[in-house]
Short mmCIF file of C-alpha atoms in Angstrom, two decimals:
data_model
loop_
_atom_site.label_atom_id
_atom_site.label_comp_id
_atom_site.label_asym_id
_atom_site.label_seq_id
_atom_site.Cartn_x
_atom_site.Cartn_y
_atom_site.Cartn_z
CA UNK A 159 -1.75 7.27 -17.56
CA UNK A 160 -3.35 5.95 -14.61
CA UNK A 161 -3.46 8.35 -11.79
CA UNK A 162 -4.95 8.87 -8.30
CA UNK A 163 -5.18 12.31 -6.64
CA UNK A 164 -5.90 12.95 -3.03
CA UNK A 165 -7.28 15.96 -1.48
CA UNK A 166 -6.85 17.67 0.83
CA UNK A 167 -3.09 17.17 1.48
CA UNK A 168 -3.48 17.97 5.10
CA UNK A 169 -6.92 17.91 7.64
CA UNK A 170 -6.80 19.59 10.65
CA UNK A 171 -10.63 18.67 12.67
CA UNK A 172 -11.40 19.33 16.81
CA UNK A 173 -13.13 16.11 17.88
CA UNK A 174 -16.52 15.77 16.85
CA UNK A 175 -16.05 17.99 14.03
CA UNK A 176 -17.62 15.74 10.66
CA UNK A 177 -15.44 15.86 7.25
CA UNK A 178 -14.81 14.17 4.17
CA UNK A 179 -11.60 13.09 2.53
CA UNK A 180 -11.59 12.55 -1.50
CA UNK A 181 -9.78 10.82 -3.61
CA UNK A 182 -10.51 11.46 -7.70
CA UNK A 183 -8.92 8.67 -10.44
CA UNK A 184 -8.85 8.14 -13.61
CA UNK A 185 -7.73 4.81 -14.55
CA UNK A 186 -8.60 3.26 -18.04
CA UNK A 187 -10.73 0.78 -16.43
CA UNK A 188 -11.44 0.55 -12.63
CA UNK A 189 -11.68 -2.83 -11.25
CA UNK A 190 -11.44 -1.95 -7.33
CA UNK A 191 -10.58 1.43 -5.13
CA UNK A 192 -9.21 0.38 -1.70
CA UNK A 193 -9.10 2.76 1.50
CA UNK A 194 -5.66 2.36 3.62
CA UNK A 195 -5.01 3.77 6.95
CA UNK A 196 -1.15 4.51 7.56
CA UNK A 197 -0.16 5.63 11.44
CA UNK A 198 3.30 6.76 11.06
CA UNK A 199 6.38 3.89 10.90
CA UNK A 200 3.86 1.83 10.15
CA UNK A 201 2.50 -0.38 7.27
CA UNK A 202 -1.41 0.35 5.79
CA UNK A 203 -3.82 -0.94 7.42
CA UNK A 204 -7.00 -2.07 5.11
CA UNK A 205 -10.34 -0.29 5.63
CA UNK A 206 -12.39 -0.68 2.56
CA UNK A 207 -13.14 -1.87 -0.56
CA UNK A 208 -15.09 -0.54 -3.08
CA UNK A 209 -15.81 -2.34 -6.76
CA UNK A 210 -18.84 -0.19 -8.36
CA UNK A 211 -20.41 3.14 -8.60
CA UNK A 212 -22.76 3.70 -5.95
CA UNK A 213 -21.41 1.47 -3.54
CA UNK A 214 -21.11 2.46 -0.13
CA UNK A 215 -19.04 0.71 2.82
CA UNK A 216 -19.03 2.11 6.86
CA UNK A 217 -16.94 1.05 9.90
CA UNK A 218 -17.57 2.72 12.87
CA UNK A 219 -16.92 6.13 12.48
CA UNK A 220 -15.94 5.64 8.68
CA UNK A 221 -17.91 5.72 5.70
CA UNK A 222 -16.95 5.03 1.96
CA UNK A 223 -18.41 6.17 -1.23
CA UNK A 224 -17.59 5.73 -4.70
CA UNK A 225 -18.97 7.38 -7.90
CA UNK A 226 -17.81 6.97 -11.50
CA UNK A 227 -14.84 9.52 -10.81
CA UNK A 228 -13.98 9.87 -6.69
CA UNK A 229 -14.42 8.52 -3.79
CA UNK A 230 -15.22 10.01 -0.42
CA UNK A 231 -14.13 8.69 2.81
CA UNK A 232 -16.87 10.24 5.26
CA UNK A 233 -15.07 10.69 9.35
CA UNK A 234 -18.21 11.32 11.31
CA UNK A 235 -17.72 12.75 15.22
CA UNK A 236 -14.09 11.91 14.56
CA UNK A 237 -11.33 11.46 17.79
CA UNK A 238 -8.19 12.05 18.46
CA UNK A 239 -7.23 8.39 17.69
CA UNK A 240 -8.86 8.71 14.04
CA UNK A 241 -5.21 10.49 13.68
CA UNK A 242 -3.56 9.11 10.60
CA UNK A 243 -3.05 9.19 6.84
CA UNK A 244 -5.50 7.89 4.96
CA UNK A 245 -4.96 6.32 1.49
CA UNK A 246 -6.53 5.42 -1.43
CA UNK A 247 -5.46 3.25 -4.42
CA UNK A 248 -6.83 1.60 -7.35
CA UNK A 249 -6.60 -1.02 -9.39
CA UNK A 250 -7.19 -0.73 -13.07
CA UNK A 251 -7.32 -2.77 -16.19
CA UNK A 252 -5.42 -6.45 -16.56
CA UNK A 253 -3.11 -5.11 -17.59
CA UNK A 254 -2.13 -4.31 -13.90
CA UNK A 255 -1.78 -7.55 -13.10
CA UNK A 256 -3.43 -6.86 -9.78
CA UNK A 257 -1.54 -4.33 -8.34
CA UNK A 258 -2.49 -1.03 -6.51
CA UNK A 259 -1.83 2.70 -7.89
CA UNK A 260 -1.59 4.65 -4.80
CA UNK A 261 -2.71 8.44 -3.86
CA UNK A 262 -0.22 10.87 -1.90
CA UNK A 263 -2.71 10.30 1.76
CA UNK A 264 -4.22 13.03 3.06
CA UNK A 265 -2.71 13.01 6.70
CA UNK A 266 -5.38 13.68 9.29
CA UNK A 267 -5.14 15.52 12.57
CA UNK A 268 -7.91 15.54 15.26
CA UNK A 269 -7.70 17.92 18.34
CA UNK A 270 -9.21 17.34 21.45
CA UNK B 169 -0.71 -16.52 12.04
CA UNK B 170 -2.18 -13.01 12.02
CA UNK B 171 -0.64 -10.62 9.80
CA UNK B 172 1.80 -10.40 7.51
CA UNK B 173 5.46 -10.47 8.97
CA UNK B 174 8.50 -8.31 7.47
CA UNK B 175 12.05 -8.82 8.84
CA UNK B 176 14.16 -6.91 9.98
CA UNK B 177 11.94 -3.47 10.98
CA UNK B 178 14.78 -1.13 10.80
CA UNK B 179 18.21 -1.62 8.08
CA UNK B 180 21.01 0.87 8.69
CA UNK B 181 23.63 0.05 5.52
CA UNK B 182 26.18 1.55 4.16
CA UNK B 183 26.29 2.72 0.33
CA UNK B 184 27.37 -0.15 -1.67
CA UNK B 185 26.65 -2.86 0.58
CA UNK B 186 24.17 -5.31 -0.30
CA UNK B 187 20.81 -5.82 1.74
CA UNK B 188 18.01 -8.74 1.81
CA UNK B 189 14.56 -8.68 3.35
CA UNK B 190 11.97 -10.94 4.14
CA UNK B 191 9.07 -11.01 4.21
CA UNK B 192 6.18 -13.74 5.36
CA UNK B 193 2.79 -13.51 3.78
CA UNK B 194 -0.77 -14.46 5.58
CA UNK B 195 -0.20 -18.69 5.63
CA UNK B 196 -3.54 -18.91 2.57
CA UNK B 197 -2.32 -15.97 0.50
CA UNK B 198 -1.10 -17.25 -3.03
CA UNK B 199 -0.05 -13.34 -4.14
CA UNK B 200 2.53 -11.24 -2.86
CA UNK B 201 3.53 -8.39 -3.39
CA UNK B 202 6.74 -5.80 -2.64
CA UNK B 203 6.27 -1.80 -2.60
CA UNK B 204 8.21 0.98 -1.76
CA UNK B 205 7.14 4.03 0.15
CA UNK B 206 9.33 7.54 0.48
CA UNK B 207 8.22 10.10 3.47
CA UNK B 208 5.17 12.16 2.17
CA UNK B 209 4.53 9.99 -1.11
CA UNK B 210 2.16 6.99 -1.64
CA UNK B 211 3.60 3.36 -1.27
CA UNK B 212 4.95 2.65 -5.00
CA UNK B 213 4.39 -0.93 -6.61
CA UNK B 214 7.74 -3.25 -7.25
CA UNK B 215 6.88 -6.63 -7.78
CA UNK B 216 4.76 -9.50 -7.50
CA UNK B 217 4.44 -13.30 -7.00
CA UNK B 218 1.69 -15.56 -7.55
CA UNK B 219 2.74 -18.77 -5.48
CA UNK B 220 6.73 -18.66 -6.44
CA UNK B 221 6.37 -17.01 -10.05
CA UNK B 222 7.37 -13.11 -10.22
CA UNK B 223 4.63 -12.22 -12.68
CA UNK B 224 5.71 -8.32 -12.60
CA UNK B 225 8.02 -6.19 -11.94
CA UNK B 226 7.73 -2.09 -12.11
CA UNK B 227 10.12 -0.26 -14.09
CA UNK B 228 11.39 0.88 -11.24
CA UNK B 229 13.20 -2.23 -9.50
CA UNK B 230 16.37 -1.54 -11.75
CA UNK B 231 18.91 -4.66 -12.02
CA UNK B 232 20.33 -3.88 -8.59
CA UNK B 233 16.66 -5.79 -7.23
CA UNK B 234 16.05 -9.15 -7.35
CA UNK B 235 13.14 -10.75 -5.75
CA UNK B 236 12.74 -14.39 -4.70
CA UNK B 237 9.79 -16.13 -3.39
CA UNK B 238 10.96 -20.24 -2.97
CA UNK B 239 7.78 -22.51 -3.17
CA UNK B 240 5.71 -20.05 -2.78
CA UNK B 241 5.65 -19.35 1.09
CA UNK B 242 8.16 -16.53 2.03
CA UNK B 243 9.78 -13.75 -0.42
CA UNK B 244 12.85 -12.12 0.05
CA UNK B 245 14.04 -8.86 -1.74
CA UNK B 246 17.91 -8.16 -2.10
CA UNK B 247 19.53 -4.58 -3.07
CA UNK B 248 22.48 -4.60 -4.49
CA UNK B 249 25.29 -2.13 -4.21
CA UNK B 250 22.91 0.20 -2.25
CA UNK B 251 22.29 3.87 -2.95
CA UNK B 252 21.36 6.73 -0.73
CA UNK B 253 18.00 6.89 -3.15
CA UNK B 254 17.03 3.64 -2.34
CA UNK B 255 16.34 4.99 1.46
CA UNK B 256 12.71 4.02 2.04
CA UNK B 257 10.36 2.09 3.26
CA UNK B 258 10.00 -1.30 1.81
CA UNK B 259 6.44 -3.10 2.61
CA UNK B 260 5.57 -6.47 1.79
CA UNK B 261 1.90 -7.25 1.44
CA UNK B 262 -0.26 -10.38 0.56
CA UNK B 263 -3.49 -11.31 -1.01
CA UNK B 264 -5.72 -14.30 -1.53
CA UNK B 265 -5.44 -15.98 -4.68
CA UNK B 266 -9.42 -16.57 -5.38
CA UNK B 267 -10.01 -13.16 -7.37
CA UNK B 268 -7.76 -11.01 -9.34
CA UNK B 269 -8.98 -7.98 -7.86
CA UNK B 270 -9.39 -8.40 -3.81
CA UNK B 271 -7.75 -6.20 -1.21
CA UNK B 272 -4.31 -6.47 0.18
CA UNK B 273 -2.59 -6.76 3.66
CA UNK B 274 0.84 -5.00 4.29
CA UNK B 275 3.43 -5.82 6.97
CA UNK B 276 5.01 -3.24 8.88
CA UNK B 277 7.31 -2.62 6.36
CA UNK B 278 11.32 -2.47 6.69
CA UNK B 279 12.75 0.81 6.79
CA UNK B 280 16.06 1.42 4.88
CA UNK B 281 18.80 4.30 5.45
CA UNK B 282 21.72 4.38 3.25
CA UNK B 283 24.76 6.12 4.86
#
């Protein structure tokens, strides 16, 4: 069964303080792993998209990587306004028909 | 046109009433798609359209769902006889039509309480 994992559940950073988020899947045949920010009451917002191993994407203070079996979201110098739940999903074979098999988030906190 | 647009933000219902929502996609997008999203879990795949043909649904949109999406522009979901499980947030979210595999852009999302 298709599956993505998330870890760690919960990040607690001080501002400026570098981490990485990671999200591990195993899908019968990965055709694209998408990074989702989520403020709370709200809907995802899209960050990233990834399609192949090796690939790496960055927006401001965010950087994605993808190997054959996770992906890492990089926060560098993070702020307080980085706040949020990030998300990852996949999309696997044809059979999918295009949709997305989402992760649990790992909801991030950054202290001033 | 900026985003994608989900009416109403906020449905208070009581059990066994019936509910619709809508929800406008980015004006180019030919896909769209409904998911559903419970506090602390991932948002959950439902349905989708490609132009005005539902081309999947999830096991989990049980006969009380129906999904409609009239020449291909807006979609509506409707919940029949509502439960108190079916308290979540519904989000509606759109893609371009070029590739099969391209990202997606959610609305806010509608958020439903059964009482």
């Amino acid at each position: 069964e298709d599956q993505v994992t998330q870890s760690p559940e919960a990040l607690r950073l001080q501002e400026g303080e570098s981490s990485s988020l990671n999200c591990s899947y195993t899908v019968s045949g990965l055709r694209g792993l998408f990074w989702y920010r989520q403020d709370p009451g709200k809907g995802p917002e899209f960050l990233f998209t990834l399609y192949s191993a090796g690939e790496e994407k960055e927006k401001e203070r965010l950087k994605a990587t993808l190997t054959k079996k996770e992906s890492f979201l990089h926060i560098t110098a993070p702020k307080p306004e980085d706040s949020a739940t990030y998300l990852c999903a996949v999309q696997a074979d044809e059979r999918s028909q295009g949709n997305l098999i989402f992760g649990k988030g790992t909801k991030l906190s950054v202290k001033p | 046109d900026t985003g994608v647009s989900q009416n109403p933000r906020h449905k208070i219902t009581k059990r066994g009433q019936n509910v619709t929502f809508r929800c406008d996609p980015i004006s180019e997008h030919n896909r769209l798609y409904w998911y559903r999203q419970t506090l602390g879990q991932g948002p959950e795949f439902l349905t989708y359209f490609q132009n005005e043909a539902q081309l999947e649904k999830s096991r989990l949109l049980s006969d009380r769902f129906s999904a409609e999406r009239p020449k291909g522009s807006f979609s509506t979901l409707e919940i029949q006889r509502t439960e108190q499980g079916d308290s979540a947030m519904y989000l509606c979210a759109s893609s371009p039509g070029s590739k099969w595999f391209t990202e997606a852009f959610f609305g806010q999302g509608t958020r439903l309480t059964v009482v």
